[in-house]
PDB file of C-alpha atoms and ligand atoms in Angstrom:
ATOM      1  CA  MET D   1     -15.213 -25.146  -7.905  1.00 98.00           C
ATOM      2  CA  LYS D   2     -12.342 -26.770  -5.578  1.00 98.00           C
ATOM      3  CA  ILE D   3     -12.878 -25.753  -1.663  1.00 98.00           C
ATOM      4  CA  GLN D   4     -10.012 -26.610   0.748  1.00 98.00           C
ATOM      5  CA  TYR D   5     -10.415 -26.318   3.975  1.00 98.00           C
ATOM      6  CA  LEU D   6      -7.212 -24.834   6.000  1.00 98.00           C
ATOM      7  CA  GLY D   7      -8.193 -24.382   9.238  1.00 98.00           C
ATOM      8  CA  THR D   8     -11.564 -26.364  11.356  1.00 98.00           C
ATOM      9  CA  ALA D   9     -11.123 -25.407  14.866  1.00 98.00           C
ATOM     10  CA  ALA D  10     -13.456 -23.096  17.018  1.00 97.00           C
ATOM     11  CA  ALA D  11     -11.784 -19.895  18.309  1.00 97.00           C
ATOM     12  CA  GLU D  12      -9.270 -21.594  20.132  1.00 97.00           C
ATOM     13  CA  GLY D  13      -7.735 -24.233  18.754  1.00 98.00           C
ATOM     14  CA  TRP D  14      -7.492 -27.669  18.946  1.00 98.00           C
ATOM     15  CA  SER D  15      -4.965 -28.804  20.998  1.00 96.00           C
ATOM     16  CA  ALA D  16      -6.344 -25.165  22.294  1.00 97.00           C
ATOM     17  CA  VAL D  17      -3.643 -22.510  22.961  1.00 94.00           C
ATOM     18  CA  PHE D  18      -3.095 -22.707  26.306  1.00 97.00           C
ATOM     19  CA  CYS D  19      -5.020 -25.792  27.216  1.00 98.00           C
ATOM     20  CA  THR D  20      -4.740 -29.022  29.261  1.00 97.00           C
ATOM     21  CA  CYS D  21      -8.056 -30.584  29.077  1.00 98.00           C
ATOM     22  CA  ASP D  22      -8.319 -34.532  28.181  1.00 98.00           C
ATOM     23  CA  ALA D  23      -8.977 -33.971  24.249  1.00 98.00           C
ATOM     24  CA  CYS D  24      -6.389 -31.157  23.650  1.00 98.00           C
ATOM     25  CA  LYS D  25      -3.929 -34.018  25.490  1.00 98.00           C
ATOM     26  CA  LYS D  26      -5.455 -36.719  23.504  1.00 98.00           C
ATOM     27  CA  ALA D  27      -5.380 -34.477  19.841  1.00 98.00           C
ATOM     28  CA  ARG D  28      -1.892 -33.747  20.825  1.00 98.00           C
ATOM     29  CA  ALA D  29      -0.929 -37.901  21.118  1.00 98.00           C
ATOM     30  CA  LEU D  30      -2.713 -38.790  18.325  1.00 98.00           C
ATOM     31  CA  GLY D  31      -1.841 -35.910  15.938  1.00 98.00           C
ATOM     32  CA  GLY D  32      -3.132 -35.832  12.215  1.00 98.00           C
ATOM     33  CA  LYS D  33      -6.690 -35.003  11.749  1.00 98.00           C
ATOM     34  CA  ASN D  34      -7.100 -33.909  15.418  1.00 98.00           C
ATOM     35  CA  ILE D  35      -4.662 -30.936  15.292  1.00 98.00           C
ATOM     36  CA  ARG D  36      -6.998 -28.111  13.943  1.00 98.00           C
ATOM     37  CA  THR D  37      -5.960 -24.748  13.126  1.00 98.00           C
ATOM     38  CA  ARG D  38      -8.387 -21.938  13.067  1.00 98.00           C
ATOM     39  CA  SER D  39     -11.082 -21.311  11.009  1.00 98.00           C
ATOM     40  CA  GLN D  40     -10.105 -20.696   7.082  1.00 98.00           C
ATOM     41  CA  ALA D  41     -10.852 -22.158   3.790  1.00 98.00           C
ATOM     42  CA  VAL D  42      -9.877 -20.855   0.229  1.00 98.00           C
ATOM     43  CA  ILE D  43     -11.928 -21.724  -2.849  1.00 98.00           C
ATOM     44  CA  ASP D  44     -10.026 -22.206  -6.195  1.00 98.00           C
ATOM     45  CA  ASN D  45      -6.927 -20.586  -4.572  1.00 96.00           C
ATOM     46  CA  ALA D  46      -8.608 -17.150  -5.720  1.00 97.00           C
ATOM     47  CA  ILE D  47     -11.291 -16.629  -2.792  1.00 98.00           C
ATOM     48  CA  LEU D  48      -9.848 -16.553   0.544  1.00 98.00           C
ATOM     49  CA  LEU D  49     -12.469 -16.797   3.367  1.00 98.00           C
ATOM     50  CA  ASP D  50     -11.713 -15.570   6.666  1.00 98.00           C
ATOM     51  CA  PHE D  51      -8.202 -14.409   8.037  1.00 98.00           C
ATOM     52  CA  PRO D  52      -7.257 -15.799  11.270  1.00 98.00           C
ATOM     53  CA  PRO D  53      -3.944 -15.781  13.104  1.00 98.00           C
ATOM     54  CA  ASP D  54      -3.217 -19.405  11.824  1.00 98.00           C
ATOM     55  CA  THR D  55      -3.283 -17.797   8.502  1.00 98.00           C
ATOM     56  CA  TYR D  56       0.780 -17.965   7.895  1.00 98.00           C
ATOM     57  CA  LEU D  57       0.640 -21.630   9.467  1.00 98.00           C
ATOM     58  CA  HIS D  58      -1.563 -22.596   6.337  1.00 98.00           C
ATOM     59  CA  VAL D  59       0.452 -21.010   3.636  1.00 98.00           C
ATOM     60  CA  LEU D  60       3.476 -22.763   4.738  1.00 98.00           C
ATOM     61  CA  ARG D  61       1.703 -26.045   5.535  1.00 98.00           C
ATOM     62  CA  ASP D  62      -0.963 -26.251   2.310  1.00 97.00           C
ATOM     63  CA  ASN D  63       1.349 -24.001  -0.423  1.00 97.00           C
ATOM     64  CA  ILE D  64      -1.301 -21.095  -0.555  1.00 97.00           C
ATOM     65  CA  PRO D  65      -0.265 -18.553  -2.938  1.00 94.00           C
ATOM     66  CA  LEU D  66      -1.138 -15.695  -0.869  1.00 94.00           C
ATOM     67  CA  GLU D  67      -0.448 -12.825  -2.942  1.00 92.00           C
ATOM     68  CA  ALA D  68      -2.215 -13.708  -5.663  1.00 93.00           C
ATOM     69  CA  ILE D  69      -5.600 -13.975  -4.165  1.00 96.00           C
ATOM     70  CA  GLY D  70      -7.589 -11.184  -5.151  1.00 96.00           C
ATOM     71  CA  SER D  71     -10.555 -11.495  -2.875  1.00 98.00           C
ATOM     72  CA  LEU D  72     -10.960 -12.184   0.981  1.00 98.00           C
ATOM     73  CA  PHE D  73     -14.159 -12.158   2.801  1.00 98.00           C
ATOM     74  CA  VAL D  74     -14.833 -12.260   6.086  1.00 98.00           C
ATOM     75  CA  THR D  75     -17.657 -13.515   8.235  1.00 98.00           C
ATOM     76  CA  HIS D  76     -17.300 -11.776  11.163  1.00 98.00           C
ATOM     77  CA  SER D  77     -14.833  -9.598  14.054  1.00 98.00           C
ATOM     78  CA  HIS D  78     -13.963 -12.046  16.596  1.00 97.00           C
ATOM     79  CA  GLN D  79     -10.121 -13.065  16.173  1.00 96.00           C
ATOM     80  CA  ASP D  80     -10.048 -16.874  15.087  1.00 97.00           C
ATOM     81  CA  HIS D  81     -12.231 -15.679  11.848  1.00 98.00           C
ATOM     82  CA  PHE D  82      -9.654 -11.927  11.363  1.00 98.00           C
ATOM     83  CA  TYR D  83      -6.783 -11.213  12.684  1.00 98.00           C
ATOM     84  CA  PRO D  84      -5.771  -8.360  10.327  1.00 98.00           C
ATOM     85  CA  THR D  85      -2.896  -7.245  12.133  1.00 97.00           C
ATOM     86  CA  GLU D  86      -1.279  -9.486   9.553  1.00 97.00           C
ATOM     87  CA  LEU D  87      -2.170  -8.032   6.485  1.00 97.00           C
ATOM     88  CA  LEU D  88       0.354  -4.728   7.050  1.00 97.00           C
ATOM     89  CA  MET D  89       3.514  -7.914   6.697  1.00 96.00           C
ATOM     90  CA  ARG D  90       1.932  -7.022   2.419  1.00 95.00           C
ATOM     91  CA  GLY D  91       3.213  -3.838   1.483  1.00 94.00           C
ATOM     92  CA  GLU D  92       7.165  -3.400   0.974  1.00 95.00           C
ATOM     93  CA  PRO D  93       9.452  -4.092   2.979  1.00 97.00           C
ATOM     94  CA  TYR D  94       7.714  -6.755   4.848  1.00 96.00           C
ATOM     95  CA  GLY D  95       6.361  -8.443   1.296  1.00 95.00           C
ATOM     96  CA  HIS D  96       7.691  -8.092  -2.190  1.00 95.00           C
ATOM     97  CA  ASN D  97       5.190  -8.958  -4.953  1.00 88.00           C
ATOM     98  CA  PRO D  98       5.095  -5.863  -6.527  1.00 81.00           C
ATOM     99  CA  GLY D  99       3.193  -8.144  -9.568  1.00 79.00           C
ATOM    100  CA  ALA D 100       0.519  -8.956  -7.081  1.00 81.00           C
ATOM    101  CA  LYS D 101      -3.536  -8.660  -7.101  1.00 85.00           C
ATOM    102  CA  VAL D 102      -4.828  -5.639  -4.882  1.00 95.00           C
ATOM    103  CA  LEU D 103      -6.708  -7.722  -2.567  1.00 97.00           C
ATOM    104  CA  THR D 104      -9.895  -6.852  -1.715  1.00 98.00           C
ATOM    105  CA  VAL D 105     -11.417  -7.439   2.147  1.00 98.00           C
ATOM    106  CA  TYR D 106     -14.958  -8.118   2.201  1.00 98.00           C
ATOM    107  CA  GLY D 107     -16.806  -7.367   5.189  1.00 98.00           C
ATOM    108  CA  ASN D 108     -19.077  -5.732   7.789  1.00 98.00           C
ATOM    109  CA  ASP D 109     -18.705  -2.715   9.696  1.00 98.00           C
ATOM    110  CA  LYS D 110     -17.163  -4.085  12.636  1.00 98.00           C
ATOM    111  CA  VAL D 111     -14.826  -5.961  10.181  1.00 98.00           C
ATOM    112  CA  GLU D 112     -14.114  -2.687   8.753  1.00 98.00           C
ATOM    113  CA  ALA D 113     -13.263  -1.122  12.474  1.00 98.00           C
ATOM    114  CA  ALA D 114     -10.961  -3.718  12.542  1.00 98.00           C
ATOM    115  CA  TYR D 115      -9.234  -3.189   9.487  1.00 98.00           C
ATOM    116  CA  LYS D 116      -9.344   0.128   9.589  1.00 98.00           C
ATOM    117  CA  ALA D 117      -7.223  -0.352  13.541  1.00 98.00           C
ATOM    118  CA  ALA D 118      -4.692  -2.720  12.048  1.00 98.00           C
ATOM    119  CA  LEU D 119      -4.031  -0.622   8.978  1.00 97.00           C
ATOM    120  CA  GLY D 120      -3.585   2.907  11.139  1.00 97.00           C
ATOM    121  CA  LEU D 121      -0.255   0.922  12.429  1.00 97.00           C
ATOM    122  CA  ASN D 122       1.012   0.888   9.078  1.00 96.00           C
ATOM    123  CA  ASP D 123       4.367   1.749   8.212  1.00 95.00           C
ATOM    124  CA  SER D 124       4.605   0.315   4.585  1.00 95.00           C
ATOM    125  CA  PRO D 125       4.854   3.039   1.693  1.00 94.00           C
ATOM    126  CA  THR D 126       3.401   0.102  -0.917  1.00 94.00           C
ATOM    127  CA  LEU D 127       0.604  -1.485   0.698  1.00 95.00           C
ATOM    128  CA  ILE D 128      -2.104   1.279   0.596  1.00 93.00           C
ATOM    129  CA  SER D 129      -2.066   0.479  -3.023  1.00 94.00           C
ATOM    130  CA  GLN D 130      -1.922  -3.501  -2.605  1.00 95.00           C
ATOM    131  CA  ILE D 131      -5.106  -3.514  -0.176  1.00 96.00           C
ATOM    132  CA  GLN D 132      -8.774  -2.201  -0.345  1.00 98.00           C
ATOM    133  CA  PHE D 133     -11.602  -2.616   1.752  1.00 98.00           C
ATOM    134  CA  LYS D 134     -15.364  -3.504   1.011  1.00 98.00           C
ATOM    135  CA  ARG D 135     -18.147  -3.520   3.288  1.00 98.00           C
ATOM    136  CA  VAL D 136     -20.869  -5.651   2.352  1.00 98.00           C
ATOM    137  CA  GLU D 137     -24.289  -6.021   2.954  1.00 98.00           C
ATOM    138  CA  PRO D 138     -26.674  -8.911   3.569  1.00 98.00           C
ATOM    139  CA  PHE D 139     -28.903 -10.693   0.864  1.00 98.00           C
ATOM    140  CA  GLU D 140     -26.384  -8.377  -1.860  1.00 98.00           C
ATOM    141  CA  ALA D 141     -24.569  -9.908  -3.986  1.00 98.00           C
ATOM    142  CA  VAL D 142     -21.055  -9.206  -5.488  1.00 98.00           C
ATOM    143  CA  SER D 143     -18.859 -10.045  -8.413  1.00 98.00           C
ATOM    144  CA  VAL D 144     -15.529 -10.944  -8.263  1.00 97.00           C
ATOM    145  CA  ASP D 145     -12.554 -11.826 -10.419  1.00 94.00           C
ATOM    146  CA  GLY D 146     -12.963 -15.143 -11.808  1.00 96.00           C
ATOM    147  CA  GLY D 147     -16.843 -15.562 -12.653  1.00 97.00           C
ATOM    148  CA  TYR D 148     -17.564 -15.769  -8.740  1.00 98.00           C
ATOM    149  CA  VAL D 149     -20.997 -14.566  -6.986  1.00 98.00           C
ATOM    150  CA  VAL D 150     -20.881 -14.199  -3.675  1.00 98.00           C
ATOM    151  CA  THR D 151     -23.618 -13.427  -1.263  1.00 98.00           C
ATOM    152  CA  PRO D 152     -23.589 -12.806   2.051  1.00 98.00           C
ATOM    153  CA  LEU D 153     -26.415 -13.683   3.971  1.00 98.00           C
ATOM    154  CA  ALA D 154     -27.177 -13.105   7.733  1.00 97.00           C
ATOM    155  CA  ALA D 155     -26.493 -15.481  10.406  1.00 97.00           C
ATOM    156  CA  ASN D 156     -27.210 -16.339  13.662  1.00 94.00           C
ATOM    157  CA  HIS D 157     -24.434 -15.332  16.448  1.00 94.00           C
ATOM    158  CA  ALA D 158     -22.774 -12.671  18.207  1.00 93.00           C
ATOM    159  CA  LYS D 159     -25.440 -10.099  19.306  1.00 90.00           C
ATOM    160  CA  ASP D 160     -23.755  -6.958  19.205  1.00 95.00           C
ATOM    161  CA  GLU D 161     -22.896  -7.798  15.218  1.00 96.00           C
ATOM    162  CA  GLU D 162     -23.964  -8.982  12.183  1.00 96.00           C
ATOM    163  CA  CYS D 163     -22.463 -11.963  11.199  1.00 97.00           C
ATOM    164  CA  LEU D 164     -22.521 -13.449   7.999  1.00 98.00           C
ATOM    165  CA  ILE D 165     -22.705 -16.213   5.763  1.00 98.00           C
ATOM    166  CA  TYR D 166     -21.387 -16.716   2.132  1.00 98.00           C
ATOM    167  CA  LEU D 167     -22.647 -18.177  -0.561  1.00 98.00           C
ATOM    168  CA  ILE D 168     -20.554 -18.951  -3.521  1.00 98.00           C
ATOM    169  CA  GLU D 169     -22.172 -18.882  -6.757  1.00 98.00           C
ATOM    170  CA  LYS D 170     -19.979 -19.892 -10.479  1.00 98.00           C
ATOM    171  CA  GLU D 171     -21.000 -21.738 -13.281  1.00 97.00           C
ATOM    172  CA  GLY D 172     -24.441 -23.301 -11.882  1.00 96.00           C
ATOM    173  CA  LYS D 173     -22.077 -24.896  -8.720  1.00 98.00           C
ATOM    174  CA  ARG D 174     -23.267 -22.792  -5.277  1.00 98.00           C
ATOM    175  CA  ILE D 175     -21.473 -23.293  -1.936  1.00 98.00           C
ATOM    176  CA  LEU D 176     -22.827 -22.266   0.799  1.00 98.00           C
ATOM    177  CA  TYR D 177     -20.149 -21.852   4.281  1.00 98.00           C
ATOM    178  CA  ALA D 178     -21.790 -21.284   7.146  1.00 98.00           C
ATOM    179  CA  HIS D 179     -19.816 -20.727  10.055  1.00 95.00           C
ATOM    180  CA  ASP D 180     -20.615 -19.434  13.499  1.00 96.00           C
ATOM    181  CA  SER D 181     -23.645 -19.682  12.184  1.00 95.00           C
ATOM    182  CA  GLY D 182     -26.483 -20.877  15.321  1.00 95.00           C
ATOM    183  CA  ASN D 183     -29.889 -21.424  13.114  1.00 95.00           C
ATOM    184  CA  TYR D 184     -30.491 -19.389  10.427  1.00 96.00           C
ATOM    185  CA  PRO D 185     -32.717 -16.548  10.533  1.00 97.00           C
ATOM    186  CA  ASP D 186     -35.862 -16.513   8.634  1.00 97.00           C
ATOM    187  CA  GLU D 187     -34.825 -13.677   5.950  1.00 98.00           C
ATOM    188  CA  THR D 188     -31.748 -16.037   5.293  1.00 98.00           C
ATOM    189  CA  TRP D 189     -34.437 -19.060   4.857  1.00 98.00           C
ATOM    190  CA  GLU D 190     -36.361 -16.936   2.766  1.00 98.00           C
ATOM    191  CA  PHE D 191     -33.119 -16.358   0.453  1.00 98.00           C
ATOM    192  CA  LEU D 192     -31.804 -19.809   0.193  1.00 98.00           C
ATOM    193  CA  LYS D 193     -35.720 -21.182  -0.756  1.00 98.00           C
ATOM    194  CA  GLY D 194     -35.785 -23.182  -3.691  1.00 98.00           C
ATOM    195  CA  LYS D 195     -31.139 -22.874  -5.019  1.00 98.00           C
ATOM    196  CA  PRO D 196     -30.280 -25.581  -4.916  1.00 98.00           C
ATOM    197  CA  LEU D 197     -26.849 -26.860  -3.452  1.00 98.00           C
ATOM    198  CA  ASP D 198     -23.867 -28.670  -4.382  1.00 98.00           C
ATOM    199  CA  LEU D 199     -21.829 -28.177  -1.157  1.00 98.00           C
ATOM    200  CA  VAL D 200     -23.068 -27.074   2.171  1.00 98.00           C
ATOM    201  CA  SER D 201     -20.620 -26.135   5.207  1.00 98.00           C
ATOM    202  CA  LEU D 202     -22.328 -26.323   8.636  1.00 98.00           C
ATOM    203  CA  ASP D 203     -20.880 -24.758  12.030  1.00 98.00           C
ATOM    204  CA  CYS D 204     -20.582 -27.778  14.232  1.00 98.00           C
ATOM    205  CA  THR D 205     -18.610 -25.847  17.319  1.00 97.00           C
ATOM    206  CA  ASN D 206     -20.528 -27.833  19.814  1.00 96.00           C
ATOM    207  CA  VAL D 207     -19.937 -31.648  18.692  1.00 96.00           C
ATOM    208  CA  GLU D 208     -22.441 -33.869  19.829  1.00 94.00           C
ATOM    209  CA  PHE D 209     -24.043 -30.982  22.071  1.00 92.00           C
ATOM    210  CA  PRO D 210     -27.091 -28.708  20.576  1.00 90.00           C
ATOM    211  CA  ASP D 211     -26.832 -25.278  20.313  1.00 90.00           C
ATOM    212  CA  GLY D 212     -28.411 -23.047  17.993  1.00 79.00           C
ATOM    213  CA  ASN D 213     -28.318 -19.555  18.739  1.00 88.00           C
ATOM    214  CA  TYR D 214     -24.750 -19.124  18.738  1.00 94.00           C
ATOM    215  CA  HIS D 215     -23.283 -21.927  16.831  1.00 95.00           C
ATOM    216  CA  MET D 216     -24.004 -24.922  16.416  1.00 96.00           C
ATOM    217  CA  GLY D 217     -24.211 -28.743  17.341  1.00 97.00           C
ATOM    218  CA  ILE D 218     -24.309 -31.931  15.464  1.00 98.00           C
ATOM    219  CA  PRO D 219     -28.252 -32.509  16.701  1.00 97.00           C
ATOM    220  CA  ASP D 220     -28.290 -28.913  14.489  1.00 97.00           C
ATOM    221  CA  ASN D 221     -26.647 -30.250  12.148  1.00 98.00           C
ATOM    222  CA  ARG D 222     -29.314 -32.725  11.489  1.00 98.00           C
ATOM    223  CA  LYS D 223     -31.770 -30.254  11.381  1.00 97.00           C
ATOM    224  CA  ALA D 224     -30.460 -27.723   9.758  1.00 98.00           C
ATOM    225  CA  LYS D 225     -30.067 -30.158   6.885  1.00 98.00           C
ATOM    226  CA  GLU D 226     -33.827 -31.866   7.269  1.00 98.00           C
ATOM    227  CA  ARG D 227     -34.958 -28.401   6.247  1.00 98.00           C
ATOM    228  CA  LEU D 228     -32.182 -27.413   3.802  1.00 98.00           C
ATOM    229  CA  ALA D 229     -33.996 -30.623   2.432  1.00 98.00           C
ATOM    230  CA  GLU D 230     -37.510 -29.136   2.831  1.00 98.00           C
ATOM    231  CA  GLU D 231     -36.285 -26.009   1.201  1.00 98.00           C
ATOM    232  CA  GLY D 232     -34.914 -27.829  -2.094  1.00 98.00           C
ATOM    233  CA  CYS D 233     -31.533 -26.548  -0.623  1.00 98.00           C
ATOM    234  CA  VAL D 234     -29.839 -30.432  -0.164  1.00 98.00           C
ATOM    235  CA  GLY D 235     -30.346 -32.829  -2.591  1.00 97.00           C
ATOM    236  CA  GLU D 236     -29.037 -36.211  -3.096  1.00 95.00           C
ATOM    237  CA  ASP D 237     -25.716 -35.224  -4.403  1.00 96.00           C
ATOM    238  CA  THR D 238     -25.641 -31.935  -2.097  1.00 98.00           C
ATOM    239  CA  LEU D 239     -22.322 -32.761  -0.301  1.00 98.00           C
ATOM    240  CA  VAL D 240     -22.599 -31.832   3.871  1.00 98.00           C
ATOM    241  CA  VAL D 241     -19.288 -30.892   5.872  1.00 98.00           C
ATOM    242  CA  ILE D 242     -19.738 -29.936   8.939  1.00 98.00           C
ATOM    243  CA  ASN D 243     -16.832 -27.601  10.240  1.00 98.00           C
ATOM    244  CA  HIS D 244     -15.570 -25.969  13.086  1.00 98.00           C
ATOM    245  CA  PHE D 245     -15.153 -27.808  15.970  1.00 98.00           C
ATOM    246  CA  SER D 246     -14.457 -27.121  19.815  1.00 98.00           C
ATOM    247  CA  HIS D 247     -11.973 -29.233  22.295  1.00 98.00           C
ATOM    248  CA  ASN D 248     -14.959 -28.294  24.554  1.00 97.00           C
ATOM    249  CA  GLY D 249     -16.903 -30.892  22.151  1.00 96.00           C
ATOM    250  CA  LYS D 250     -14.169 -33.798  23.273  1.00 96.00           C
ATOM    251  CA  LEU D 251     -14.749 -36.145  20.692  1.00 98.00           C
ATOM    252  CA  MET D 252     -11.368 -36.836  17.823  1.00 98.00           C
ATOM    253  CA  HIS D 253     -12.234 -36.722  14.362  1.00 98.00           C
ATOM    254  CA  ASP D 254     -12.866 -40.534  13.868  1.00 98.00           C
ATOM    255  CA  GLU D 255     -14.998 -40.068  16.837  1.00 98.00           C
ATOM    256  CA  ILE D 256     -16.942 -37.928  15.058  1.00 98.00           C
ATOM    257  CA  VAL D 257     -17.187 -39.464  11.642  1.00 98.00           C
ATOM    258  CA  GLU D 258     -18.341 -42.800  13.792  1.00 98.00           C
ATOM    259  CA  VAL D 259     -21.110 -40.184  15.474  1.00 98.00           C
ATOM    260  CA  VAL D 260     -22.793 -39.131  11.929  1.00 98.00           C
ATOM    261  CA  LYS D 261     -21.678 -41.977   9.782  1.00 97.00           C
ATOM    262  CA  GLU D 262     -25.693 -42.664   9.291  1.00 97.00           C
ATOM    263  CA  ASP D 263     -26.119 -39.001   8.596  1.00 97.00           C
ATOM    264  CA  GLY D 264     -24.070 -38.868   5.697  1.00 95.00           C
ATOM    265  CA  PHE D 265     -21.977 -35.616   6.839  1.00 98.00           C
ATOM    266  CA  LEU D 266     -18.453 -35.245   5.867  1.00 98.00           C
ATOM    267  CA  VAL D 267     -16.298 -34.027   8.891  1.00 98.00           C
ATOM    268  CA  SER D 268     -13.623 -31.815   7.634  1.00 98.00           C
ATOM    269  CA  TYR D 269      -9.702 -32.174   8.883  1.00 98.00           C
ATOM    270  CA  ASP D 270      -7.392 -29.773   8.159  1.00 98.00           C
ATOM    271  CA  GLY D 271      -5.732 -29.641   4.727  1.00 98.00           C
ATOM    272  CA  MET D 272      -8.921 -31.462   3.254  1.00 98.00           C
ATOM    273  CA  MET D 273      -9.916 -30.525  -0.365  1.00 98.00           C
ATOM    274  CA  VAL D 274     -13.495 -30.922  -1.936  1.00 98.00           C
ATOM    275  CA  GLU D 275     -14.619 -30.250  -5.698  1.00 98.00           C
ATOM    276  CA  ILE D 276     -18.038 -29.852  -6.492  1.00 97.00           C
TER     277      ILE D 276
HETATM  278 ZN1  LIG I 301     -15.199 -19.287  15.116  1.00 71.93          ZN
HETATM  279 ZN1  LIG I 302      -8.485 -28.297  25.276  1.00 71.93          ZN
HETATM  280 ZN1  LIG I 303     -17.464 -16.196  16.146  1.00 71.93          ZN
END
C-alpha cells in the first residue's frame, strides 16, 4: 500500500487561517514543509481518509483523481476532517464525470448528520446516483473495492461524539491511521493486541506538549509507541509517522525532526508519500 499525506495540520492549518502568531509568520516566511493544510490522506488513490476544506487544494497540488476514488472514510465530524458541502460539486452541472464510481462515504452518526444536512442543499439531478453514505460502528470491519478491509476503532477525542481511527489492511499489510485520537481506550488496545502494523500514524497536534485526553503530543507518541511495541503491534520494521500538527506547538518541521531523531519517528509534511 502507498499512503500519501495530503494535509498534515490541525483544525486551523499552519499558517492558520486568521493567525499572526510567530509560528505562523515563520512558517509563511520559510514555506516548504512548514506549510501544512487540513488533515487528509489517500491510500493507493483508492481510499480517501477524511475530507477537509482543503481537499480541493490537495486535488490541484497533488493531482489526485478524486472522481476515481470510491471510498471515503471519515474519522469524525469536526470541520477540519469533514467539509461535506464540497461533495455537492460531484453532480451535474458542477462535475461532468459520467464514468465516475459511486463514492461511498463511511462515518459515525454525527458525520451522517453533517452529510445529510449538506445533501439537503443539493440541486444537482445526478448527485444522488453518484454518492451514498454508510454508517460504521467501532470494531466492525468493512470490505471495500480493491481488496481492502477497513476497521474503525474507538478514539478518545470529543466527549460528544464517538470519534474513530482506522485500521486499513490489504494482502497482509496493515496501516493504523489515528488522528484526533487522544490515548486509545482499552477496547482499542484489546483489538490491536498481537496485530503487527507496517505503518502507524500518530496524532501530534500538541507537538512538544503532552495531552492524551483529546489529542497527543510527542510525550504521548513515545508512550503510544512503547505500548504498541509491548502489544506486538510495533516492531523494528514498523514505520511510525507523527502527523496532524498545530501552530500552537510552535516548532518548524526541521525542529520537530530534531526533537524526535532518537525516537525513529517520521515527521509528516504535506505531499509526503510512504510505501509499505
Ligand atoms: Zn483535527
Ligand atoms: Zn499561528
Ligand atoms: Zn477533532
